[in-house]
Coordinates of C-alpha atoms and ligand atoms in Angstrom, one line a residue:
Chain A
M1 CA 0.1 0.0 0.3
T2 CA 3.0 2.5 0.9
D3 CA 5.1 1.9 -1.8
F4 CA 1.8 2.2 -4.2
I5 CA 0.8 5.0 -2.6
E6 CA 4.8 5.9 -2.9
T7 CA 5.1 5.1 -6.8
Y8 CA 2.5 6.5 -7.9
F9 CA 1.5 9.9 -5.8
A10 CA 5.1 10.3 -5.2
T11 CA 4.0 11.4 -1.3
T12 CA 3.6 8.9 1.9
P13 CA 0.7 7.8 3.3
E14 CA 1.3 10.0 6.4
V15 CA 1.3 13.1 4.3
L16 CA -2.1 12.2 3.1
L17 CA -3.8 11.4 6.2
E18 CA -2.6 14.5 7.6
A19 CA -3.4 16.6 5.1
A20 CA -6.6 14.9 5.3
A21 CA -7.0 15.3 9.1
D22 CA -6.1 18.8 8.9
T23 CA -9.4 19.6 6.9
L24 CA -11.3 17.7 9.1
Y25 CA -9.6 19.7 12.0
M26 CA -10.0 23.3 10.6
V27 CA -13.8 22.7 8.7
G28 CA -15.1 21.0 12.2
I29 CA -14.0 23.3 14.5
S30 CA -14.7 26.7 12.2
L31 CA -17.9 25.2 11.3
V32 CA -19.1 24.6 15.5
L33 CA -17.6 28.3 16.6
G34 CA -19.0 29.5 13.0
T35 CA -22.7 28.0 13.9
L36 CA -22.1 28.8 17.9
L37 CA -21.8 33.0 16.2
A38 CA -23.8 32.3 13.5
I39 CA -27.2 31.4 15.7
P40 CA -27.1 34.9 17.8
I41 CA -26.5 36.7 15.1
A42 CA -29.8 35.2 13.2
M43 CA -31.8 35.4 15.6
G44 CA -30.7 38.9 16.0
L45 CA -31.5 40.3 12.9
V46 CA -34.6 38.5 12.9
L47 CA -35.5 39.6 16.4
M48 CA -34.7 43.4 15.3
R49 CA -36.5 43.5 11.9
P50 CA -38.9 46.7 11.9
D51 CA -42.3 44.1 11.9
G52 CA -40.1 41.7 14.6
I53 CA -41.0 40.6 18.0
K54 CA -37.9 42.9 19.4
G55 CA -38.1 45.6 16.7
N56 CA -35.3 47.9 17.2
R57 CA -34.5 49.8 13.4
V58 CA -31.1 50.6 14.8
G59 CA -29.7 47.7 15.6
Y60 CA -30.9 46.1 12.8
A61 CA -29.3 48.6 10.9
V62 CA -26.1 48.0 12.4
L63 CA -25.8 44.2 12.4
N64 CA -27.5 43.7 8.6
V65 CA -24.4 46.0 8.3
V66 CA -22.0 44.5 10.1
V67 CA -22.8 40.9 8.4
N68 CA -22.6 42.5 4.9
I69 CA -19.4 43.9 4.9
A70 CA -17.9 40.5 6.4
R71 CA -19.8 39.1 4.1
S72 CA -18.4 41.0 0.7
L73 CA -14.7 40.4 1.4
P74 CA -13.8 37.0 -0.3
F75 CA -12.2 34.6 1.8
I76 CA -8.4 35.4 0.5
I77 CA -8.5 38.8 1.3
L78 CA -10.2 38.2 4.9
M79 CA -7.7 36.1 5.8
V80 CA -5.0 38.5 5.2
V81 CA -7.4 41.8 7.0
L82 CA -7.5 39.5 10.0
M83 CA -3.8 38.9 10.1
P84 CA -3.3 41.1 13.5
L85 CA -6.4 39.7 15.1
T86 CA -5.3 36.1 14.8
R87 CA -1.7 36.7 15.8
F88 CA -3.4 38.4 18.7
I89 CA -5.2 35.4 19.4
V90 CA -3.5 32.5 18.4
G91 CA -0.3 33.9 18.6
T92 CA 0.9 33.1 15.0
R93 CA -0.1 33.9 11.8
I94 CA 0.0 31.1 9.9
G95 CA -0.4 27.3 10.3
T96 CA -3.3 25.0 10.9
T97 CA -5.4 26.3 14.1
A98 CA -4.1 30.5 12.6
A99 CA -6.3 29.3 10.0
L100 CA -9.5 29.2 12.3
V101 CA -9.9 32.6 13.2
P102 CA -10.5 34.1 9.5
L103 CA -12.3 30.6 8.7
T104 CA -14.7 31.3 11.6
L105 CA -15.6 34.9 10.7
F106 CA -15.3 34.1 6.9
I107 CA -18.7 31.7 7.8
A108 CA -20.2 33.1 10.7
P109 CA -21.8 36.1 8.5
F110 CA -22.6 33.8 5.7
M111 CA -24.3 31.0 7.8
A112 CA -25.5 34.2 9.6
R113 CA -27.9 35.2 6.2
L114 CA -28.6 31.5 5.9
F115 CA -30.1 31.3 9.3
E116 CA -32.0 34.2 9.3
A117 CA -33.4 32.8 5.9
S118 CA -34.4 29.9 7.2
I119 CA -36.2 31.6 10.5
L120 CA -37.9 33.8 8.7
E121 CA -39.7 31.3 7.0
V122 CA -41.4 29.9 10.5
P123 CA -45.1 31.3 9.9
K124 CA -45.6 34.5 12.0
G125 CA -49.1 33.1 13.6
I126 CA -46.4 30.6 15.1
V127 CA -44.8 33.6 16.9
E128 CA -48.6 34.9 17.4
A129 CA -49.8 31.5 19.1
A130 CA -46.6 31.8 21.8
Q131 CA -47.0 35.5 22.5
S132 CA -51.0 33.8 23.2
M133 CA -49.6 31.8 25.5
G134 CA -47.7 34.3 27.2
A135 CA -44.0 32.8 25.9
T136 CA -41.0 35.0 26.9
T137 CA -38.7 36.4 24.4
W138 CA -36.4 33.6 25.4
Q139 CA -39.3 30.9 25.0
I140 CA -40.0 32.0 21.8
I141 CA -36.4 31.7 20.6
R142 CA -35.8 28.3 22.3
Y143 CA -39.1 26.2 21.7
F144 CA -41.2 28.3 18.7
L145 CA -38.3 29.3 16.5
L146 CA -35.3 27.0 17.1
P147 CA -37.5 23.8 17.1
E148 CA -39.1 25.0 13.5
A149 CA -36.7 26.2 11.6
W150 CA -34.6 23.0 12.9
G151 CA -34.8 21.4 9.3
S152 CA -34.1 24.1 7.3
I153 CA -31.2 25.5 9.9
L154 CA -29.7 22.2 9.2
L155 CA -29.8 22.5 5.3
A156 CA -27.9 25.8 6.4
I157 CA -25.1 24.2 7.9
T158 CA -24.6 21.7 5.0
T159 CA -23.9 24.3 3.0
G160 CA -22.1 26.4 5.4
T161 CA -19.9 22.9 5.4
V162 CA -19.8 22.6 1.5
T163 CA -18.8 26.5 1.8
L164 CA -16.0 26.1 4.6
V165 CA -14.3 22.9 2.3
G166 CA -13.6 25.3 -0.6
A167 CA -12.0 27.9 2.4
T168 CA -9.4 25.7 3.8
A169 CA -8.2 25.0 0.3
M170 CA -7.4 29.0 0.1
A171 CA -6.6 28.6 4.1
G172 CA -2.8 26.1 2.5
T173 CA -1.8 30.1 1.2
I174 CA -1.2 31.1 5.3
G175 CA 0.6 27.2 5.2
A176 CA -2.8 25.4 6.8
G177 CA -2.0 22.2 5.5
G178 CA -5.3 20.1 4.0
V179 CA -6.4 18.6 1.5
G180 CA -6.6 21.5 -0.7
D181 CA -2.9 22.5 0.3
L182 CA -1.9 19.2 -0.9
A183 CA -3.0 19.6 -4.6
L184 CA -1.7 23.0 -4.6
T185 CA 1.5 22.8 -3.5
Y186 CA 1.8 18.5 -4.5
G187 CA 0.1 18.7 -7.3
Y188 CA 0.1 21.9 -9.4
Q189 CA 3.1 23.0 -8.8
A190 CA 5.0 20.4 -8.6
F191 CA 3.0 18.6 -11.7
N192 CA 2.1 15.8 -9.8
T193 CA -0.6 14.4 -12.1
P194 CA -1.8 11.4 -10.5
L195 CA -2.5 13.5 -6.7
M196 CA -4.2 16.0 -7.9
V197 CA -6.5 13.8 -9.3
L198 CA -6.9 12.1 -6.3
T199 CA -7.2 15.1 -4.1
V200 CA -10.1 16.2 -6.5
I201 CA -11.7 12.7 -6.2
V202 CA -11.4 13.2 -2.3
L203 CA -12.3 16.4 -2.2
I204 CA -15.6 14.9 -4.5
V205 CA -16.5 12.6 -2.1
F206 CA -15.9 14.7 0.8
V207 CA -18.2 18.0 -0.7
Q208 CA -21.2 14.4 -2.0
A209 CA -21.3 12.9 1.8
I210 CA -21.4 15.7 3.9
Q211 CA -24.3 16.8 1.6
S212 CA -26.1 13.8 1.2
L213 CA -25.6 13.8 5.6
G214 CA -27.0 17.0 5.4
N215 CA -30.1 16.3 3.4
T216 CA -30.9 13.1 5.2
L217 CA -31.0 15.2 8.8
A218 CA -33.3 17.9 7.4
R219 CA -35.3 15.1 5.8
R220 CA -35.7 13.3 9.3
T221 CA -36.6 16.0 10.7
R222 CA -38.8 17.9 8.6
N223 CA -40.6 14.2 7.8
R224 CA -41.5 13.4 11.1
A225 CA -43.7 16.6 10.2
Chain B
M1 CA -66.0 40.1 32.3
I2 CA -64.1 41.8 29.2
E3 CA -64.2 45.7 29.0
L4 CA -62.6 47.3 25.4
S5 CA -63.3 50.9 26.2
H6 CA -62.5 53.9 23.5
I7 CA -60.0 51.4 22.0
T8 CA -58.1 53.7 18.9
R9 CA -55.5 51.9 16.3
V10 CA -53.6 53.5 13.9
F11 CA -51.8 51.9 11.4
T12 CA -48.9 53.5 9.1
A13 CA -48.8 52.0 5.6
G14 CA -46.7 53.9 4.3
A15 CA -47.6 57.5 3.5
R16 CA -50.7 56.4 4.9
D17 CA -52.8 55.9 7.8
V18 CA -55.1 52.7 8.2
R19 CA -57.6 53.7 11.4
A20 CA -58.1 50.1 11.9
L21 CA -59.8 51.1 15.2
D22 CA -62.0 53.8 15.5
D23 CA -63.0 54.3 19.0
V24 CA -64.5 51.7 19.7
S25 CA -66.1 50.1 23.1
L26 CA -67.4 46.9 23.7
T27 CA -68.4 44.8 26.8
I28 CA -68.8 40.9 26.9
P29 CA -70.3 39.1 29.8
D30 CA -68.2 36.4 31.0
G31 CA -70.0 32.9 30.2
E32 CA -71.2 33.7 26.7
I33 CA -70.6 33.4 23.0
F34 CA -70.3 36.2 21.3
G35 CA -69.3 37.0 17.9
L36 CA -68.0 39.8 16.0
I37 CA -69.0 39.9 12.4
G38 CA -67.6 42.0 9.4
S39 CA -66.0 42.3 5.8
S40 CA -62.5 41.9 5.5
G41 CA -60.5 44.7 7.1
A42 CA -63.5 45.4 9.3
G43 CA -60.8 45.7 12.5
K44 CA -62.0 42.7 13.9
S45 CA -58.8 40.5 14.0
T46 CA -57.5 44.2 15.4
L47 CA -59.6 44.1 18.4
L48 CA -60.0 40.8 18.9
R49 CA -56.3 41.0 19.2
C50 CA -56.6 44.1 21.7
I51 CA -58.5 41.6 24.5
N52 CA -55.0 39.4 24.9
L53 CA -52.2 42.7 23.9
L54 CA -51.5 40.9 20.7
E55 CA -52.6 44.5 19.7
R56 CA -51.6 46.8 21.9
P57 CA -54.2 50.3 21.2
D58 CA -52.8 53.5 20.5
S59 CA -55.9 54.7 22.9
G60 CA -58.1 53.1 25.2
E61 CA -58.4 50.8 27.9
V62 CA -58.6 47.3 28.4
R63 CA -59.6 45.1 31.5
V64 CA -59.8 41.6 31.5
H65 CA -61.7 40.0 34.2
G66 CA -61.2 43.8 36.1
V67 CA -57.5 43.7 35.2
D68 CA -56.3 46.7 33.5
M69 CA -54.0 45.0 30.8
L70 CA -52.2 48.1 29.6
G71 CA -50.9 48.7 33.1
L72 CA -49.4 45.4 33.7
G73 CA -45.9 44.3 33.7
R74 CA -44.0 42.0 31.2
G75 CA -44.0 39.0 33.3
A76 CA -47.7 39.8 35.1
L77 CA -48.7 40.5 31.2
S78 CA -47.9 36.5 30.5
A79 CA -49.8 34.8 33.3
E80 CA -52.8 37.1 32.2
R81 CA -52.1 35.1 29.0
R82 CA -52.0 31.7 30.3
G83 CA -55.8 32.4 31.2
I84 CA -56.8 33.6 27.4
G85 CA -56.9 31.0 25.5
M86 CA -56.5 31.6 21.5
I87 CA -57.1 29.7 17.9
F88 CA -56.4 30.7 15.1
Q89 CA -57.5 30.7 10.9
Q90 CA -54.1 28.7 10.1
F91 CA -54.1 26.8 13.7
N92 CA -50.5 28.1 13.7
L93 CA -49.2 24.5 15.0
L94 CA -45.6 23.4 15.5
D95 CA -45.4 21.1 12.3
S96 CA -42.1 19.8 14.5
A97 CA -43.8 18.5 17.7
T98 CA -46.6 15.5 18.0
V99 CA -50.0 16.5 18.6
F100 CA -49.0 15.5 22.2
D101 CA -46.3 18.3 23.0
N102 CA -48.3 21.0 20.8
I103 CA -50.3 20.4 23.7
A104 CA -48.2 20.3 26.1
M105 CA -46.5 23.1 25.7
P106 CA -48.6 26.1 26.9
M107 CA -47.8 24.1 30.5
R108 CA -44.3 23.9 29.2
L109 CA -43.9 27.3 29.2
A110 CA -46.0 28.3 32.5
G111 CA -43.8 25.6 34.6
V112 CA -46.2 22.6 35.3
P113 CA -44.8 19.4 36.6
T114 CA -43.9 16.6 34.0
D115 CA -46.7 14.3 35.5
R116 CA -49.2 17.1 35.7
I117 CA -49.1 18.2 32.4
R118 CA -49.5 14.3 30.8
A119 CA -52.4 13.7 32.5
R120 CA -54.0 17.4 31.6
V121 CA -53.1 16.4 27.9
D122 CA -54.9 13.1 28.2
E123 CA -57.9 14.4 29.3
L124 CA -57.7 17.1 27.1
L125 CA -57.5 14.4 24.3
G126 CA -60.3 13.0 25.2
F127 CA -62.0 16.3 25.3
V128 CA -61.6 17.1 21.9
E129 CA -61.7 13.8 21.0
L130 CA -57.8 12.9 19.7
S131 CA -56.5 10.3 21.8
D132 CA -55.6 8.4 19.3
K133 CA -53.2 10.8 18.0
A134 CA -51.0 12.3 20.6
T135 CA -47.7 10.9 19.0
T136 CA -49.0 11.9 15.3
Y137 CA -47.6 15.1 14.0
P138 CA -49.5 18.1 13.0
P139 CA -48.5 18.1 9.0
R140 CA -50.1 14.2 9.4
L141 CA -53.7 15.4 10.3
S142 CA -56.4 17.5 8.6
G143 CA -57.9 20.5 8.8
G144 CA -60.4 19.6 11.5
Q145 CA -58.0 17.9 13.5
K146 CA -55.4 20.5 13.3
Q147 CA -57.9 23.0 14.6
R148 CA -59.3 20.6 17.8
V149 CA -55.5 20.4 18.7
G150 CA -55.3 24.3 18.8
I151 CA -58.3 24.5 21.0
A152 CA -56.9 21.2 23.6
R153 CA -53.7 23.6 23.4
A154 CA -55.7 27.1 24.3
L155 CA -56.9 25.1 27.1
A156 CA -54.2 23.4 28.5
N157 CA -53.9 25.8 31.5
N158 CA -57.2 26.3 32.1
P159 CA -58.3 29.9 30.7
R160 CA -61.6 31.4 31.2
I161 CA -62.0 33.0 28.0
L162 CA -61.2 31.7 24.5
L163 CA -60.3 33.5 21.6
A164 CA -61.5 32.6 18.1
D165 CA -60.0 34.6 15.2
E166 CA -61.4 32.9 11.7
A167 CA -61.4 29.6 13.6
T168 CA -63.4 27.5 10.7
S169 CA -62.6 30.2 7.4
A170 CA -60.1 27.2 6.3
L171 CA -62.6 24.5 6.9
D172 CA -64.7 23.0 4.9
P173 CA -68.3 23.4 5.8
E174 CA -69.1 19.6 7.5
T175 CA -65.7 20.4 9.6
T176 CA -66.7 23.5 10.6
D177 CA -70.0 22.6 12.0
S178 CA -68.2 20.3 14.1
I179 CA -65.9 22.8 15.6
L180 CA -68.7 24.9 16.0
A181 CA -70.3 21.9 17.8
L182 CA -66.8 22.1 19.7
L183 CA -66.7 25.7 20.7
K184 CA -70.2 25.3 22.2
R185 CA -69.1 22.4 24.1
V186 CA -65.7 24.2 26.2
N187 CA -68.5 26.9 26.4
R188 CA -71.3 25.3 28.0
E189 CA -68.9 22.3 29.8
L190 CA -66.0 24.6 30.7
G191 CA -67.9 27.6 31.3
V192 CA -65.6 29.5 29.4
T193 CA -66.3 32.9 27.7
V194 CA -65.4 32.5 23.7
V195 CA -65.1 35.4 21.2
I196 CA -65.1 34.7 17.8
V197 CA -64.8 36.7 15.1
T198 CA -66.1 35.7 11.4
H199 CA -66.9 37.0 8.5
E200 CA -69.6 34.2 8.2
M201 CA -72.6 35.1 9.2
Q202 CA -73.3 31.3 9.9
V203 CA -71.0 30.6 12.1
I204 CA -72.7 33.6 14.2
A205 CA -76.1 32.0 13.6
K206 CA -74.9 28.4 14.8
T207 CA -72.8 29.1 17.5
C208 CA -73.1 32.8 19.2
H209 CA -75.2 34.3 22.2
R210 CA -74.8 38.1 20.9
V211 CA -73.2 39.6 17.8
A212 CA -71.4 43.0 17.4
V213 CA -71.1 44.2 13.6
M214 CA -67.8 46.3 12.4
S215 CA -67.7 48.2 9.5
H216 CA -64.8 50.4 8.7
G217 CA -63.0 50.0 12.8
R218 CA -66.6 50.6 14.8
I219 CA -68.6 48.7 15.7
V220 CA -72.2 49.9 14.2
E221 CA -74.4 47.2 15.8
E222 CA -74.7 45.2 18.7
G223 CA -76.9 43.1 20.4
P224 CA -78.5 39.7 21.1
V225 CA -77.7 37.1 17.7
L226 CA -82.2 36.6 17.1
D227 CA -82.9 40.7 17.2
V228 CA -79.9 40.9 15.1
F229 CA -81.4 38.6 12.9
S230 CA -84.9 39.2 12.8
D231 CA -84.5 43.2 12.7
P232 CA -81.3 43.9 11.2
R233 CA -81.3 48.3 11.4
E234 CA -77.5 49.1 9.7
R235 CA -77.4 48.6 6.0
I236 CA -73.9 46.6 6.2
T237 CA -75.9 44.0 9.2
R238 CA -78.6 43.5 6.3
R239 CA -76.2 42.3 3.9
F240 CA -75.3 40.1 6.2
V241 CA -78.2 38.8 7.6
R242 CA -79.3 38.4 3.7
T243 CA -76.5 35.6 3.6
I244 CA -78.5 33.2 5.9
I245 CA -82.3 34.7 5.1
D246 CA -82.2 36.3 1.7
D247 CA -84.8 37.4 2.1
R248 CA -84.7 39.7 -1.5
V249 CA -87.1 38.6 -4.5
P250 CA -86.5 39.5 -8.0
E251 CA -86.5 42.9 -9.7
A252 CA -89.7 42.0 -12.3
L253 CA -91.9 41.4 -9.2
V254 CA -90.7 44.7 -7.6
E255 CA -91.6 46.3 -10.6
K256 CA -94.5 44.8 -10.5
I257 CA -95.0 46.1 -6.8
R258 CA -94.3 49.6 -7.6
A259 CA -96.8 49.6 -10.7
T260 CA -99.6 48.5 -7.9
P261 CA -102.2 51.4 -8.4
E262 CA -103.9 51.0 -4.9
N263 CA -102.4 52.3 -1.5
Y264 CA -99.9 49.7 -0.3
E265 CA -96.9 49.7 1.7
T266 CA -93.8 46.2 2.0
W267 CA -93.7 44.3 5.5
R268 CA -91.0 42.4 6.5
L269 CA -92.5 40.1 9.5
T270 CA -90.3 38.5 12.0
Y271 CA -91.6 35.5 14.5
A272 CA -89.9 33.9 16.7
G273 CA -89.8 31.0 18.6
E274 CA -93.6 30.3 19.7
A275 CA -95.1 33.5 17.8
S276 CA -96.6 32.4 14.1
A277 CA -96.7 34.8 11.0
G278 CA -99.1 32.6 9.0
S279 CA -101.8 32.6 11.5
S280 CA -102.3 36.3 12.5
L281 CA -101.8 36.9 9.2
A282 CA -104.6 34.8 8.7
E283 CA -106.7 36.3 10.9
V284 CA -105.0 40.2 9.6
N285 CA -107.0 38.9 6.5
K286 CA -110.6 38.0 8.2
T287 CA -110.7 40.9 10.5
H288 CA -109.0 43.7 8.1
D289 CA -110.0 45.4 5.3
V290 CA -106.1 43.9 3.7
T291 CA -105.1 41.9 1.0
T292 CA -102.0 40.4 1.3
S293 CA -99.7 39.0 -1.2
L294 CA -96.8 36.5 0.0
L295 CA -93.4 38.2 -1.4
Y296 CA -90.9 35.8 0.9
A297 CA -91.0 33.0 3.2
S298 CA -88.7 31.6 5.5
V299 CA -87.7 29.6 8.2
H300 CA -84.5 29.0 10.2
E301 CA -83.0 28.1 13.2
I302 CA -81.1 31.1 14.9
D303 CA -79.3 30.4 18.6
G304 CA -81.8 27.6 18.9
V305 CA -84.6 29.6 18.4
V306 CA -86.8 28.9 14.9
L307 CA -87.4 32.3 13.7
G308 CA -89.5 32.3 10.8
V309 CA -89.1 35.6 7.9
L310 CA -92.2 36.8 5.6
V311 CA -91.9 39.7 3.1
V312 CA -95.8 40.4 1.9
Q313 CA -97.4 43.2 0.0
A314 CA -100.7 44.6 2.0
K315 CA -103.5 46.7 0.1
G316 CA -105.9 48.7 1.8
T317 CA -106.0 52.1 3.1
P318 CA -103.0 54.3 5.2
E319 CA -105.4 53.5 8.8
V320 CA -106.4 50.3 7.7
L321 CA -103.0 49.5 7.0
D322 CA -101.5 51.2 10.3
A323 CA -104.1 48.8 12.6
A324 CA -103.1 46.0 11.0
K325 CA -99.6 46.2 12.0
Q326 CA -100.8 47.0 14.9
Y327 CA -102.7 44.0 15.0
L328 CA -99.4 41.7 13.9
R329 CA -97.1 43.0 16.3
D330 CA -99.8 42.3 19.6
A331 CA -100.0 38.9 18.1
G332 CA -96.1 39.3 18.9
V333 CA -94.5 39.4 15.3
G334 CA -91.8 41.8 14.6
V335 CA -93.2 44.5 11.6
R336 CA -91.1 46.2 9.9
Q337 CA -90.9 48.3 6.6
Q338 CA -89.4 47.0 3.5
D339 CA -87.5 49.5 1.9
L340 CA -88.4 48.9 -2.4
D341 CA -85.1 49.8 -3.4
E342 CA -83.1 47.0 -1.1
M343 CA -85.7 44.8 -1.9
A344 CA -84.3 43.5 -5.6
H345 CA -81.9 41.2 -5.9
D346 CA -79.6 42.8 -8.5
E347 CA -77.8 44.8 -4.8
G348 CA -74.6 42.8 -4.7
N349 CA -73.5 40.4 -2.0
A350 CA -72.3 41.3 1.9
A351 CA -68.7 40.1 2.7
Ligands
LIG401 N1 -50.1 44.8 11.5 C1 -50.8 45.8 10.1 N2 -50.2 46.6 10.1 C2 -50.8 47.9 8.9 N3 -52.1 48.3 9.0 C3 -52.6 46.4 9.6 C4 -51.9 45.7 10.7 N4 -53.3 45.0 10.5 C5 -53.8 45.5 10.6 N5 -53.9 46.5 9.6 C6 -55.0 47.0 9.1 O1 -56.3 47.2 9.4 C7 -57.2 47.4 8.8 C8 -58.0 46.0 9.5 O2 -57.1 45.0 9.9 P1 -58.1 44.2 10.4 O3 -58.2 44.2 12.0 O4 -57.0 42.9 10.2 O5 -59.3 43.8 9.7 P2 -60.4 42.0 9.4 O6 -59.6 40.6 10.8 O7 -61.7 42.8 10.6 O8 -60.3 41.2 8.4 C9 -57.0 46.2 7.6 O9 -57.4 48.3 7.0 C10 -55.9 46.1 7.9 O10 -54.8 46.3 6.1
LIG402 MG1 -59.5 39.6 10.3

């Protein structure tokens, strides 16, 4: 097996496994952190809308602009812009862990927008029913909005995960490693076509698996319904 | 008792102000089924939502069981709302929760212990006849079943008031009847005051004790349902009553009446319960020098009472006609002059 890999891809199994592990690490951690950031941002956007239950024109406008600004920067630029912050938080500007900062701040506003749309899909009548029962704002979020939007939020998380896989490849430019980096440095720059093809296949399989998993979970959530 | 005093609510829609409620006052006694009817946009829902403050009036006073609702803080308002159940046209159930969990929700929010919740949900499922659906999710239920769940949910915390906003408007006629029957049971067996908003006079006729008619943000007519049906005073009310008792006659017939050479009047006669306009009318023909011709006749059941409506043309001298009307009134028959212009068929429909 090792011979096979060394013969055809001019690299070691360790390198391949490490790349896969790096990708999983970066996608996994930034997905969790990004989701944890995105949910309150999305809730804030939904609740503070002028017709929302905590209507607040100024608060909504500020949050909306912040999300728009964050969303308008391509990941590669965001990564550079955030370098001082990254160094402050992680202690270094480069490497796999350093990539988590821009990855998280890249995916959070992206998913916040998707979550916002998911939560807005919940009929207004549901919130009215909740209020008529005497539910507090927190109870409305916890027992009505999140459970009703959950199927749609799972699909949004799936989309976010796939987007993150793409972003991690770019993170390779700050020495973050991962499958994308492998394709770039070994495959493309070293003219190692078989390796490049392998990474492409791995990425395709990866994305397909994520999408299928997301679809299944979302369908299960909705199909009870 | 629900007391709404001088309620005004103005919505700003773009550059235009919509006066959804214009100085509305209304008192609903305990134990009643009260109907609010009006065309779309009349302000019915807004008024209903002022009772539990889903809508806050711009001015006016809202008292429920003596409590000044507008003066309550957030926590106290939540507590009051638990005593006021609400059901909706679109049911507004959680699709992601079972029937059991939907009905349990108001109790969970109120912090009721789990074992008490279980017992109460079972009891409610029995009351709305859905005991076999506890683990079903709402999308698998029919419209009527969904509304039954809505009613069970609204009753969970033993409210004394139930607000129903077009609760049957999304249902077919048969299902509507079964839901209305259930609302009557809620009123009779549990003593809950029910406030029903609808644009269908049928709902009022079948269910309510008293009714208020709304038009352009005002209550234009109010009274016991039987009175309103037998003697609607406002034009809009007459149009609603006509959706049930269509006492109009063909245009050609109206033209013939207009051409009557002798002195005549057209009367709308109503009798409820024991009285019978038919025999009284026969008596009038014998005892007075009048000839009557029947233009319209019907019998309906309104709020559990039989209501008969006749429209007749009566010919005779003015003095005799007056005497005949008095005779009929003494016999317990309601008599009203019917305007010929309003009698013809091409007037257009209510709602
Ligand atoms: N949230 C709102 N914003 C703006 N206009 C509203 C709002 N709610 C109701 N209205 C307006 O107020 C009027 C009364 O509405 P509503 O009480 O819903 O009438 P109904 O229930 O009798 O059909 C309508 O003209 C409606 O468009
Ligand atoms: Mg309405």
